[in-house]
């Protein structure tokens, strides 16, 4: 089914549209040489405005997850996995996504996953699947 | 002599019926609660000079908070020196914290704090009234929610289930341990005539209840209701002359040292660590001095994290602390959510914890009255938003 989509802004556009080129774009601070998320016009750690979206490897591990069993909407898959993935680039660099393309019972904390993208309108939603399948 | 750092005390409490659903309007419920609280304090409406509510009327009379302070002050004819509402504060106890600050700053003498919720009535009309997908029309432009709704996060339970999963992973906490929170709170609810669910449940019932979002089950979720809860907070010198013994607001926790985000914070501590550090740093009381804990149980795992965060047990030890239910029982070392909490009593969403704390402190809790009742902690919220109050009967 179609997903709820974000409103695009100069701050979040690279994240939500990087998938068009097959790239996961994450904001990076040139001053502290650190990645951060969600994207913003300033680094919340050092206040530098030398920030820009850069491509990351798309490799991650599952930091936590849940298998949704409640039928919120009959058009949603049943069941489906919501996960917090941590990117390999930096400890603590994580965001909410879905783990797809594997049995829900196979998902576990620490599972190695890789990004793929689901295109909908002008948004490329970054999703993750077991690394072995990528 | 002032009464604590804010020179503020709770002097009256009131609550409407707690129904599923109520035939009464949100405003009728609110007026019921407000007039009870004012009368309980031995005051009249003319004595009230401040009105505050969290989160206020945030969204066109939404069932999450259909009545705000501006509407209530108009309906009751309250002549306010100050009023406040709004979502962006330290969680569901923001109203109490704001009232204490306004008293401390000398703005008011007697402040009416209230919260109304009509989620049961709303669900009769639209079963998905609470869906996060409906928070914004069209594209999600929320700074906060846009990072979750595209991934089919339809309820906060999907996010909080991931907190539970991480807690289970890091500390070996189990569902069988977590289940002792809803099971014990149901026992408390059996002694509360206003509770929504009062029939006993067992750990087997808990383990047999259906999974909503792993590892959380139906019985880990609070139960929606229609209700309004109100308290009067008075200035110290005013409070001393009123009919109830003043319940002094000794300290509050309102800190948030992490981002406002579900996934950029500590998943196993949430805001509890920031709130607790602040509150305990501003009082000589210690966790072991506390006679009861009224802690947010929108989902049971949140209560477990509040127990740890506030220092009632060690980090990661919440599962062992609640296991068996004896420590958190009405006659245990730390009675927890003595009215059944939101899990069984009803999702009054925050102010119910303060109401119950005050009822117990005054010794008016009937069949569920606990033995020692001088010091209480109430805490509410989850994820990145939360706050706590330490309240004392001298
Ligand atoms: Zn920086």
Short mmCIF file of N, CA and C in Angstrom, two decimals, chain A residues 1-8 12 15-16 37-39 62-73 76-77 80 82-84 92 94-98 109 120-123 125-127, chain B residues 127-128 132-141 143 146-155 157-159 161-163 165-166 169-170 210-215 261-267:
data_model
loop_
_atom_site.label_atom_id
_atom_site.label_comp_id
_atom_site.label_asym_id
_atom_site.label_seq_id
_atom_site.Cartn_x
_atom_site.Cartn_y
_atom_site.Cartn_z
N UNK A 1 0.85 -1.19 0.00
CA UNK A 1 0.00 0.00 0.00
C UNK A 1 0.89 1.24 0.00
N UNK A 2 0.30 2.36 -0.33
CA UNK A 2 1.10 3.58 -0.32
C UNK A 2 1.36 4.00 1.12
N UNK A 3 2.54 4.52 1.34
CA UNK A 3 2.94 4.93 2.68
C UNK A 3 2.73 6.43 2.87
N UNK A 4 2.63 6.80 4.13
CA UNK A 4 2.64 8.22 4.47
C UNK A 4 4.00 8.78 4.06
N UNK A 5 4.01 9.88 3.37
CA UNK A 5 5.28 10.43 2.89
C UNK A 5 5.61 11.73 3.61
N UNK A 6 6.90 12.03 3.73
CA UNK A 6 7.31 13.28 4.38
C UNK A 6 7.19 14.47 3.42
N UNK A 7 6.99 15.64 3.99
CA UNK A 7 7.09 16.88 3.22
C UNK A 7 8.58 17.17 3.02
N UNK A 8 8.99 17.42 1.79
CA UNK A 8 10.42 17.63 1.51
C UNK A 8 10.81 19.07 1.78
N UNK A 12 15.87 18.00 4.54
CA UNK A 12 15.69 16.54 4.52
C UNK A 12 15.68 15.94 3.12
N UNK A 15 18.16 13.10 2.15
CA UNK A 15 17.86 11.81 2.80
C UNK A 15 16.76 11.08 2.06
N UNK A 16 15.69 11.82 1.75
CA UNK A 16 14.51 11.16 1.19
C UNK A 16 14.61 10.94 -0.33
N UNK A 37 22.06 12.60 12.55
CA UNK A 37 20.73 12.40 12.02
C UNK A 37 19.74 12.75 13.13
N UNK A 38 18.59 13.32 12.84
CA UNK A 38 18.11 13.72 11.52
C UNK A 38 18.87 14.93 10.97
N UNK A 39 18.79 15.13 9.65
CA UNK A 39 19.51 16.24 9.02
C UNK A 39 19.03 17.60 9.52
N UNK A 62 20.88 -4.29 13.01
CA UNK A 62 19.63 -4.04 13.70
C UNK A 62 19.94 -3.75 15.17
N UNK A 63 19.60 -2.54 15.62
CA UNK A 63 19.84 -2.15 17.01
C UNK A 63 18.69 -2.60 17.90
N UNK A 64 17.47 -2.47 17.38
CA UNK A 64 16.30 -3.06 18.01
C UNK A 64 15.22 -3.19 16.95
N UNK A 65 14.18 -3.92 17.25
CA UNK A 65 13.14 -4.16 16.24
C UNK A 65 11.86 -4.58 16.94
N UNK A 66 10.78 -4.55 16.17
CA UNK A 66 9.52 -5.11 16.64
C UNK A 66 8.79 -5.71 15.46
N UNK A 67 8.10 -6.80 15.71
CA UNK A 67 7.22 -7.39 14.69
C UNK A 67 5.81 -6.90 14.98
N UNK A 68 5.28 -6.06 14.10
CA UNK A 68 3.93 -5.55 14.32
C UNK A 68 2.91 -6.63 13.96
N UNK A 69 2.01 -6.91 14.90
CA UNK A 69 0.97 -7.93 14.67
C UNK A 69 -0.43 -7.31 14.64
N UNK A 70 -0.56 -6.11 15.13
CA UNK A 70 -1.88 -5.48 15.18
C UNK A 70 -2.26 -5.01 13.77
N UNK A 71 -3.51 -5.27 13.39
CA UNK A 71 -3.98 -4.82 12.07
C UNK A 71 -4.48 -3.38 12.22
N UNK A 72 -3.60 -2.42 11.97
CA UNK A 72 -4.02 -1.02 12.05
C UNK A 72 -4.84 -0.66 10.82
N UNK A 73 -4.53 -1.37 9.71
CA UNK A 73 -5.11 -1.02 8.42
C UNK A 73 -4.97 -2.29 7.58
N UNK A 76 -2.09 -2.79 5.14
CA UNK A 76 -0.69 -2.96 5.56
C UNK A 76 -0.31 -4.43 5.52
N UNK A 77 0.98 -4.74 5.29
CA UNK A 77 1.40 -6.15 5.38
C UNK A 77 1.16 -6.68 6.79
N UNK A 80 4.62 -7.10 9.88
CA UNK A 80 5.74 -6.37 9.30
C UNK A 80 6.71 -5.96 10.41
N UNK A 82 9.29 -3.29 12.07
CA UNK A 82 9.86 -1.95 12.25
C UNK A 82 11.17 -2.14 13.03
N UNK A 83 12.21 -1.46 12.59
CA UNK A 83 13.51 -1.64 13.24
C UNK A 83 14.20 -0.31 13.43
N UNK A 84 15.07 -0.24 14.43
CA UNK A 84 16.04 0.85 14.52
C UNK A 84 17.36 0.26 14.05
N UNK A 92 25.96 4.70 17.30
CA UNK A 92 24.91 5.65 17.66
C UNK A 92 24.25 6.33 16.47
N UNK A 94 21.82 6.14 13.96
CA UNK A 94 20.72 5.19 13.75
C UNK A 94 19.43 5.91 13.42
N UNK A 95 18.53 5.16 12.83
CA UNK A 95 17.20 5.68 12.57
C UNK A 95 16.21 4.54 12.40
N UNK A 96 14.94 4.90 12.44
CA UNK A 96 13.86 3.92 12.29
C UNK A 96 13.68 3.59 10.82
N UNK A 97 13.51 2.30 10.52
CA UNK A 97 13.22 1.86 9.17
C UNK A 97 12.42 0.56 9.25
N UNK A 98 12.38 -0.18 8.15
CA UNK A 98 11.77 -1.51 8.15
C UNK A 98 12.80 -2.52 7.67
N UNK A 109 18.38 -8.72 17.03
CA UNK A 109 19.30 -7.64 17.36
C UNK A 109 20.71 -8.04 16.90
N UNK A 120 8.32 5.98 -4.06
CA UNK A 120 6.89 6.33 -4.06
C UNK A 120 6.79 7.84 -4.30
N UNK A 121 6.12 8.19 -5.38
CA UNK A 121 6.08 9.60 -5.82
C UNK A 121 7.51 10.11 -5.93
N UNK A 122 7.84 11.19 -5.22
CA UNK A 122 9.20 11.74 -5.33
C UNK A 122 10.06 11.42 -4.11
N UNK A 123 9.70 10.34 -3.42
CA UNK A 123 10.45 9.93 -2.23
C UNK A 123 10.98 8.52 -2.42
N UNK A 125 12.16 5.73 -0.08
CA UNK A 125 12.20 5.38 1.35
C UNK A 125 13.29 4.34 1.57
N UNK A 126 14.28 4.65 2.45
CA UNK A 126 15.34 3.68 2.70
C UNK A 126 14.87 2.55 3.61
N UNK A 127 14.88 1.34 3.06
CA UNK A 127 14.51 0.14 3.82
C UNK A 127 15.73 -0.77 3.88
N UNK B 127 -12.48 4.32 14.87
CA UNK B 127 -11.62 3.38 15.58
C UNK B 127 -10.15 3.79 15.46
N UNK B 128 -9.80 4.49 14.37
CA UNK B 128 -8.41 4.87 14.15
C UNK B 128 -8.14 6.31 14.55
N UNK B 132 -1.24 7.47 14.26
CA UNK B 132 -0.24 8.50 13.98
C UNK B 132 -0.33 8.96 12.53
N UNK B 133 -0.85 8.09 11.65
CA UNK B 133 -0.97 8.48 10.24
C UNK B 133 -1.94 9.65 10.08
N UNK B 134 -2.78 9.85 11.08
CA UNK B 134 -3.76 10.94 11.01
C UNK B 134 -3.29 12.21 11.71
N UNK B 135 -2.05 12.18 12.22
CA UNK B 135 -1.56 13.35 12.94
C UNK B 135 -1.39 14.55 12.03
N UNK B 136 -1.02 14.27 10.79
CA UNK B 136 -0.86 15.35 9.83
C UNK B 136 -1.67 15.01 8.59
N UNK B 137 -2.26 16.00 7.97
CA UNK B 137 -2.99 15.78 6.72
C UNK B 137 -1.97 15.85 5.58
N UNK B 138 -2.09 14.96 4.61
CA UNK B 138 -1.17 14.98 3.47
C UNK B 138 0.24 14.62 3.89
N UNK B 139 1.22 15.27 3.27
CA UNK B 139 2.62 14.99 3.59
C UNK B 139 2.92 15.32 5.06
N UNK B 140 3.77 14.49 5.66
CA UNK B 140 4.11 14.69 7.07
C UNK B 140 5.22 15.73 7.17
N UNK B 141 4.88 16.90 7.67
CA UNK B 141 5.87 17.97 7.79
C UNK B 141 6.36 18.13 9.23
N UNK B 143 8.57 17.91 12.35
CA UNK B 143 9.99 17.72 12.66
C UNK B 143 10.22 16.34 13.28
N UNK B 146 7.86 12.77 10.98
CA UNK B 146 8.21 12.37 9.61
C UNK B 146 9.24 11.26 9.57
N UNK B 147 9.97 11.06 10.66
CA UNK B 147 10.99 10.01 10.69
C UNK B 147 10.43 8.66 11.05
N UNK B 148 9.14 8.60 11.30
CA UNK B 148 8.50 7.33 11.71
C UNK B 148 7.33 6.93 10.82
N UNK B 149 6.49 7.89 10.46
CA UNK B 149 5.28 7.51 9.73
C UNK B 149 5.57 6.88 8.36
N UNK B 150 6.64 7.28 7.62
CA UNK B 150 6.88 6.60 6.33
C UNK B 150 7.24 5.11 6.49
N UNK B 151 7.56 4.72 7.72
CA UNK B 151 7.94 3.32 7.97
C UNK B 151 6.79 2.54 8.61
N UNK B 152 5.58 3.04 8.41
CA UNK B 152 4.37 2.38 8.91
C UNK B 152 4.35 2.24 10.43
N UNK B 153 4.96 3.18 11.10
CA UNK B 153 4.77 3.30 12.55
C UNK B 153 3.40 3.96 12.75
N UNK B 154 2.42 3.15 13.15
CA UNK B 154 1.05 3.67 13.26
C UNK B 154 0.67 3.99 14.69
N UNK B 155 1.46 3.53 15.62
CA UNK B 155 1.16 3.76 17.03
C UNK B 155 2.49 3.86 17.76
N UNK B 157 3.23 2.34 20.14
CA UNK B 157 3.63 1.03 20.64
C UNK B 157 4.75 0.43 19.78
N UNK B 158 4.78 0.74 18.48
CA UNK B 158 5.85 0.21 17.64
C UNK B 158 7.22 0.71 18.12
N UNK B 159 7.28 1.95 18.55
CA UNK B 159 8.53 2.53 19.02
C UNK B 159 8.87 2.01 20.41
N UNK B 161 7.83 -0.71 21.79
CA UNK B 161 8.15 -2.14 21.70
C UNK B 161 9.64 -2.33 21.41
N UNK B 162 10.21 -1.42 20.63
CA UNK B 162 11.65 -1.52 20.34
C UNK B 162 12.48 -1.17 21.58
N UNK B 163 11.97 -0.29 22.42
CA UNK B 163 12.65 -0.04 23.70
C UNK B 163 12.63 -1.32 24.54
N UNK B 165 12.31 -4.42 23.48
CA UNK B 165 13.17 -5.43 22.87
C UNK B 165 14.63 -5.18 23.22
N UNK B 166 15.03 -3.92 23.20
CA UNK B 166 16.42 -3.59 23.53
C UNK B 166 16.70 -3.86 25.01
N UNK B 169 17.14 -7.44 25.38
CA UNK B 169 18.42 -7.84 24.81
C UNK B 169 19.60 -7.50 25.73
N UNK B 170 19.58 -6.29 26.28
CA UNK B 170 20.73 -5.85 27.08
C UNK B 170 20.75 -6.47 28.46
N UNK B 210 -2.98 -11.38 23.36
CA UNK B 210 -2.41 -11.34 22.01
C UNK B 210 -1.31 -10.29 21.88
N UNK B 211 -0.36 -10.62 21.02
CA UNK B 211 0.75 -9.72 20.73
C UNK B 211 0.24 -8.56 19.87
N UNK B 212 0.59 -7.36 20.27
CA UNK B 212 0.29 -6.18 19.44
C UNK B 212 1.52 -5.86 18.60
N UNK B 213 2.66 -5.75 19.23
CA UNK B 213 3.92 -5.44 18.55
C UNK B 213 5.00 -6.05 19.43
N UNK B 214 5.68 -7.08 18.94
CA UNK B 214 6.58 -7.85 19.82
C UNK B 214 7.60 -6.94 20.49
N UNK B 215 7.92 -7.17 21.76
CA UNK B 215 7.39 -8.22 22.64
C UNK B 215 6.15 -7.79 23.44
N UNK B 261 13.34 13.08 20.27
CA UNK B 261 13.34 12.06 19.22
C UNK B 261 13.05 10.72 19.87
N UNK B 262 12.41 9.83 19.12
CA UNK B 262 12.19 8.47 19.66
C UNK B 262 13.45 7.62 19.54
N UNK B 263 14.28 7.87 18.51
CA UNK B 263 15.35 6.92 18.20
C UNK B 263 16.76 7.47 18.44
N UNK B 264 16.90 8.75 18.81
CA UNK B 264 18.23 9.31 19.06
C UNK B 264 18.53 9.38 20.56
N UNK B 265 17.68 8.78 21.38
CA UNK B 265 17.87 8.81 22.83
C UNK B 265 18.25 7.43 23.33
N UNK B 266 18.58 7.34 24.61
CA UNK B 266 18.86 6.04 25.21
C UNK B 266 17.56 5.22 25.22
N UNK B 267 17.56 4.11 24.50
CA UNK B 267 16.33 3.33 24.37
C UNK B 267 15.92 2.67 25.67
#
